[in-house]
Amino acid sequence: MPRFVVLHHLTPPAGPREPHWDLMLERDGALETWALPVPPTLDSTQTGQRLADHRIHYLDYEGPVSGNRGTVKRWDWGTYLLLDSSPGLREIQLSGQQHTGHVRLRRKTAESEFWSINCSAVD
């Protein structure tokens, strides 16, 4: 099964981005990545920003990020089952240390980098 990780990304005070959580899904040798303002929790919906794919080593990495971009610490990790996928949709079943449940990521508009991310318990 493919793996996922949620990293708490603490950024420097003068950095271009606020501290956030990175949801990363292993896919095709890279990590599809979304920046979230708060950690994904059951029965929550939030808007996340789709970032460029990240290197696979972040699945197990904790520590400083190159270029003085802060540090990352793993908040949740595990495996996932891909239930549905299209250019603007990912539906997955997570099995992690903090979160086990259904996550639906849907792009807000056809060309948007912003996605609606809904987390719910397993039916």
GROMACS .gro file of N, CA and C in nm, residues 36-92:
model
  171
   36LEU      N    1  -0.179   2.272   0.463
   36LEU     CA    2  -0.303   2.291   0.537
   36LEU      C    3  -0.280   2.389   0.652
   37PRO      N    4  -0.378   2.476   0.682
   37PRO     CA    5  -0.360   2.570   0.793
   37PRO      C    6  -0.365   2.503   0.930
   38VAL      N    7  -0.437   2.393   0.941
   38VAL     CA    8  -0.447   2.318   1.068
   38VAL      C    9  -0.435   2.169   1.036
   39PRO      N   10  -0.402   2.087   1.135
   39PRO     CA   11  -0.389   1.945   1.105
   39PRO      C   12  -0.523   1.885   1.064
   40PRO      N   13  -0.521   1.784   0.978
   40PRO     CA   14  -0.646   1.718   0.939
   40PRO      C   15  -0.699   1.633   1.054
   41THR      N   16  -0.821   1.660   1.095
   41THR     CA   17  -0.883   1.583   1.203
   41THR      C   18  -1.018   1.532   1.156
   42LEU      N   19  -1.068   1.431   1.226
   42LEU     CA   20  -1.198   1.374   1.190
   42LEU      C   21  -1.307   1.479   1.192
   43ASP      N   22  -1.402   1.463   1.102
   43ASP     CA   23  -1.519   1.551   1.093
   43ASP      C   24  -1.480   1.697   1.075
   44SER      N   25  -1.383   1.722   0.988
   44SER     CA   26  -1.341   1.859   0.961
   44SER      C   27  -1.331   1.881   0.810
   45THR      N   28  -1.349   2.006   0.771
   45THR     CA   29  -1.329   2.047   0.633
   45THR      C   30  -1.245   2.174   0.636
   46GLN      N   31  -1.147   2.182   0.548
   46GLN     CA   32  -1.063   2.300   0.540
   46GLN      C   33  -1.015   2.317   0.396
   47THR      N   34  -0.956   2.432   0.369
   47THR     CA   35  -0.899   2.459   0.238
   47THR      C   36  -0.748   2.442   0.247
   48GLY      N   37  -0.694   2.363   0.155
   48GLY     CA   38  -0.550   2.342   0.147
   48GLY      C   39  -0.499   2.388   0.013
   49GLN      N   40  -0.371   2.423   0.009
   49GLN     CA   41  -0.308   2.469  -0.114
   49GLN      C   42  -0.222   2.357  -0.171
   50ARG      N   43  -0.246   2.321  -0.296
   50ARG     CA   44  -0.167   2.218  -0.363
   50ARG      C   45  -0.030   2.276  -0.394
   51LEU      N   46   0.073   2.209  -0.345
   51LEU     CA   47   0.210   2.250  -0.369
   51LEU      C   48   0.273   2.158  -0.473
   52ALA      N   49   0.393   2.191  -0.515
   52ALA     CA   50   0.468   2.103  -0.605
   52ALA      C   51   0.494   1.970  -0.534
   53ASP      N   52   0.505   1.864  -0.612
   53ASP     CA   53   0.539   1.734  -0.554
   53ASP      C   54   0.670   1.745  -0.478
   54HIS      N   55   0.678   1.670  -0.368
   54HIS     CA   56   0.798   1.668  -0.284
   54HIS      C   57   0.870   1.535  -0.300
   55ARG      N   58   0.995   1.534  -0.256
   55ARG     CA   59   1.076   1.412  -0.262
   55ARG      C   60   1.024   1.308  -0.164
   56ILE      N   61   1.038   1.183  -0.202
   56ILE     CA   62   0.986   1.070  -0.126
   56ILE      C   63   1.049   1.058   0.012
   57HIS      N   64   1.170   1.112   0.030
   57HIS     CA   65   1.237   1.095   0.160
   57HIS      C   66   1.163   1.165   0.274
   58TYR      N   67   1.071   1.256   0.244
   58TYR     CA   68   0.994   1.323   0.349
   58TYR      C   69   0.897   1.228   0.421
   59LEU      N   70   0.875   1.110   0.367
   59LEU     CA   71   0.790   1.012   0.437
   59LEU      C   72   0.846   0.978   0.575
   60ASP      N   73   0.977   0.978   0.589
   60ASP     CA   74   1.042   0.939   0.715
   60ASP      C   75   1.126   1.050   0.777
   61TYR      N   76   1.128   1.166   0.716
   61TYR     CA   77   1.220   1.272   0.758
   61TYR      C   78   1.160   1.364   0.864
   62GLU      N   79   1.244   1.401   0.959
   62GLU     CA   80   1.216   1.508   1.054
   62GLU      C   81   1.344   1.589   1.067
   63GLY      N   82   1.332   1.721   1.069
   63GLY     CA   83   1.451   1.804   1.084
   63GLY      C   84   1.444   1.929   1.000
   64PRO      N   85   1.560   1.995   0.982
   64PRO     CA   86   1.563   2.120   0.907
   64PRO      C   87   1.532   2.100   0.758
   65VAL      N   88   1.469   2.202   0.700
   65VAL     CA   89   1.439   2.203   0.557
   65VAL      C   90   1.543   2.293   0.490
   66SER      N   91   1.596   2.249   0.378
   66SER     CA   92   1.702   2.325   0.310
   66SER      C   93   1.656   2.467   0.276
   67GLY      N   94   1.753   2.554   0.256
   67GLY     CA   95   1.723   2.692   0.218
   67GLY      C   96   1.667   2.775   0.331
   68ASN      N   97   1.695   2.737   0.455
   68ASN     CA   98   1.646   2.810   0.573
   68ASN      C   99   1.494   2.827   0.570
   69ARG      N  100   1.425   2.717   0.533
   69ARG     CA  101   1.278   2.721   0.525
   69ARG      C  102   1.211   2.660   0.647
   70GLY      N  103   1.286   2.645   0.756
   70GLY     CA  104   1.226   2.596   0.880
   70GLY      C  105   1.258   2.451   0.907
   71THR      N  106   1.170   2.387   0.986
   71THR     CA  107   1.187   2.247   1.023
   71THR      C  108   1.055   2.174   1.007
   72VAL      N  109   1.064   2.042   0.993
   72VAL     CA  110   0.943   1.960   0.985
   72VAL      C  111   0.950   1.849   1.089
   73LYS      N  112   0.833   1.816   1.143
   73LYS     CA  113   0.819   1.707   1.239
   73LYS      C  114   0.696   1.626   1.198
   74ARG      N  115   0.711   1.495   1.198
   74ARG     CA  116   0.597   1.410   1.160
   74ARG      C  117   0.488   1.418   1.266
   75TRP      N  118   0.365   1.443   1.221
   75TRP     CA  119   0.249   1.450   1.309
   75TRP      C  120   0.164   1.323   1.294
   76ASP      N  121   0.157   1.271   1.173
   76ASP     CA  122   0.085   1.146   1.147
   76ASP      C  123   0.149   1.079   1.026
   77TRP      N  124   0.138   0.947   1.021
   77TRP     CA  125   0.193   0.870   0.910
   77TRP      C  126   0.129   0.733   0.908
   78GLY      N  127   0.135   0.670   0.792
   78GLY     CA  128   0.078   0.537   0.777
   78GLY      C  129   0.061   0.504   0.630
   79THR      N  130  -0.044   0.428   0.600
   79THR     CA  131  -0.072   0.387   0.464
   79THR      C  132  -0.210   0.438   0.423
   80TYR      N  133  -0.234   0.434   0.292
   80TYR     CA  134  -0.366   0.475   0.245
   80TYR      C  135  -0.407   0.390   0.126
   81LEU      N  136  -0.537   0.384   0.107
   81LEU     CA  137  -0.597   0.317  -0.007
   81LEU      C  138  -0.659   0.424  -0.095
   82LEU      N  139  -0.622   0.428  -0.223
   82LEU     CA  140  -0.679   0.525  -0.316
   82LEU      C  141  -0.813   0.472  -0.364
   83LEU      N  142  -0.921   0.544  -0.331
   83LEU     CA  143  -1.056   0.502  -0.367
   83LEU      C  144  -1.100   0.560  -0.501
   84ASP      N  145  -1.058   0.684  -0.528
   84ASP     CA  146  -1.096   0.751  -0.652
   84ASP      C  147  -0.992   0.858  -0.682
   85SER      N  148  -0.967   0.879  -0.811
   85SER     CA  149  -0.869   0.980  -0.849
   85SER      C  150  -0.901   1.034  -0.988
   86SER      N  151  -0.894   1.165  -0.999
   86SER     CA  152  -0.905   1.234  -1.126
   86SER      C  153  -0.823   1.362  -1.111
   87PRO      N  154  -0.807   1.441  -1.218
   87PRO     CA  155  -0.723   1.561  -1.205
   87PRO      C  156  -0.764   1.655  -1.092
   88GLY      N  157  -0.889   1.659  -1.053
   88GLY     CA  158  -0.932   1.749  -0.947
   88GLY      C  159  -0.989   1.679  -0.825
   89LEU      N  160  -0.960   1.551  -0.809
   89LEU     CA  161  -1.020   1.475  -0.699
   89LEU      C  162  -0.926   1.365  -0.652
   90ARG      N  163  -0.916   1.350  -0.520
   90ARG     CA  164  -0.854   1.233  -0.458
   90ARG      C  165  -0.946   1.191  -0.345
   91GLU      N  166  -0.985   1.065  -0.345
   91GLU     CA  167  -1.057   1.008  -0.231
   91GLU      C  168  -0.973   0.894  -0.179
   92ILE      N  169  -0.942   0.901  -0.050
   92ILE     CA  170  -0.853   0.802   0.008
   92ILE      C  171  -0.906   0.753   0.142
   0.00000   0.00000   0.00000
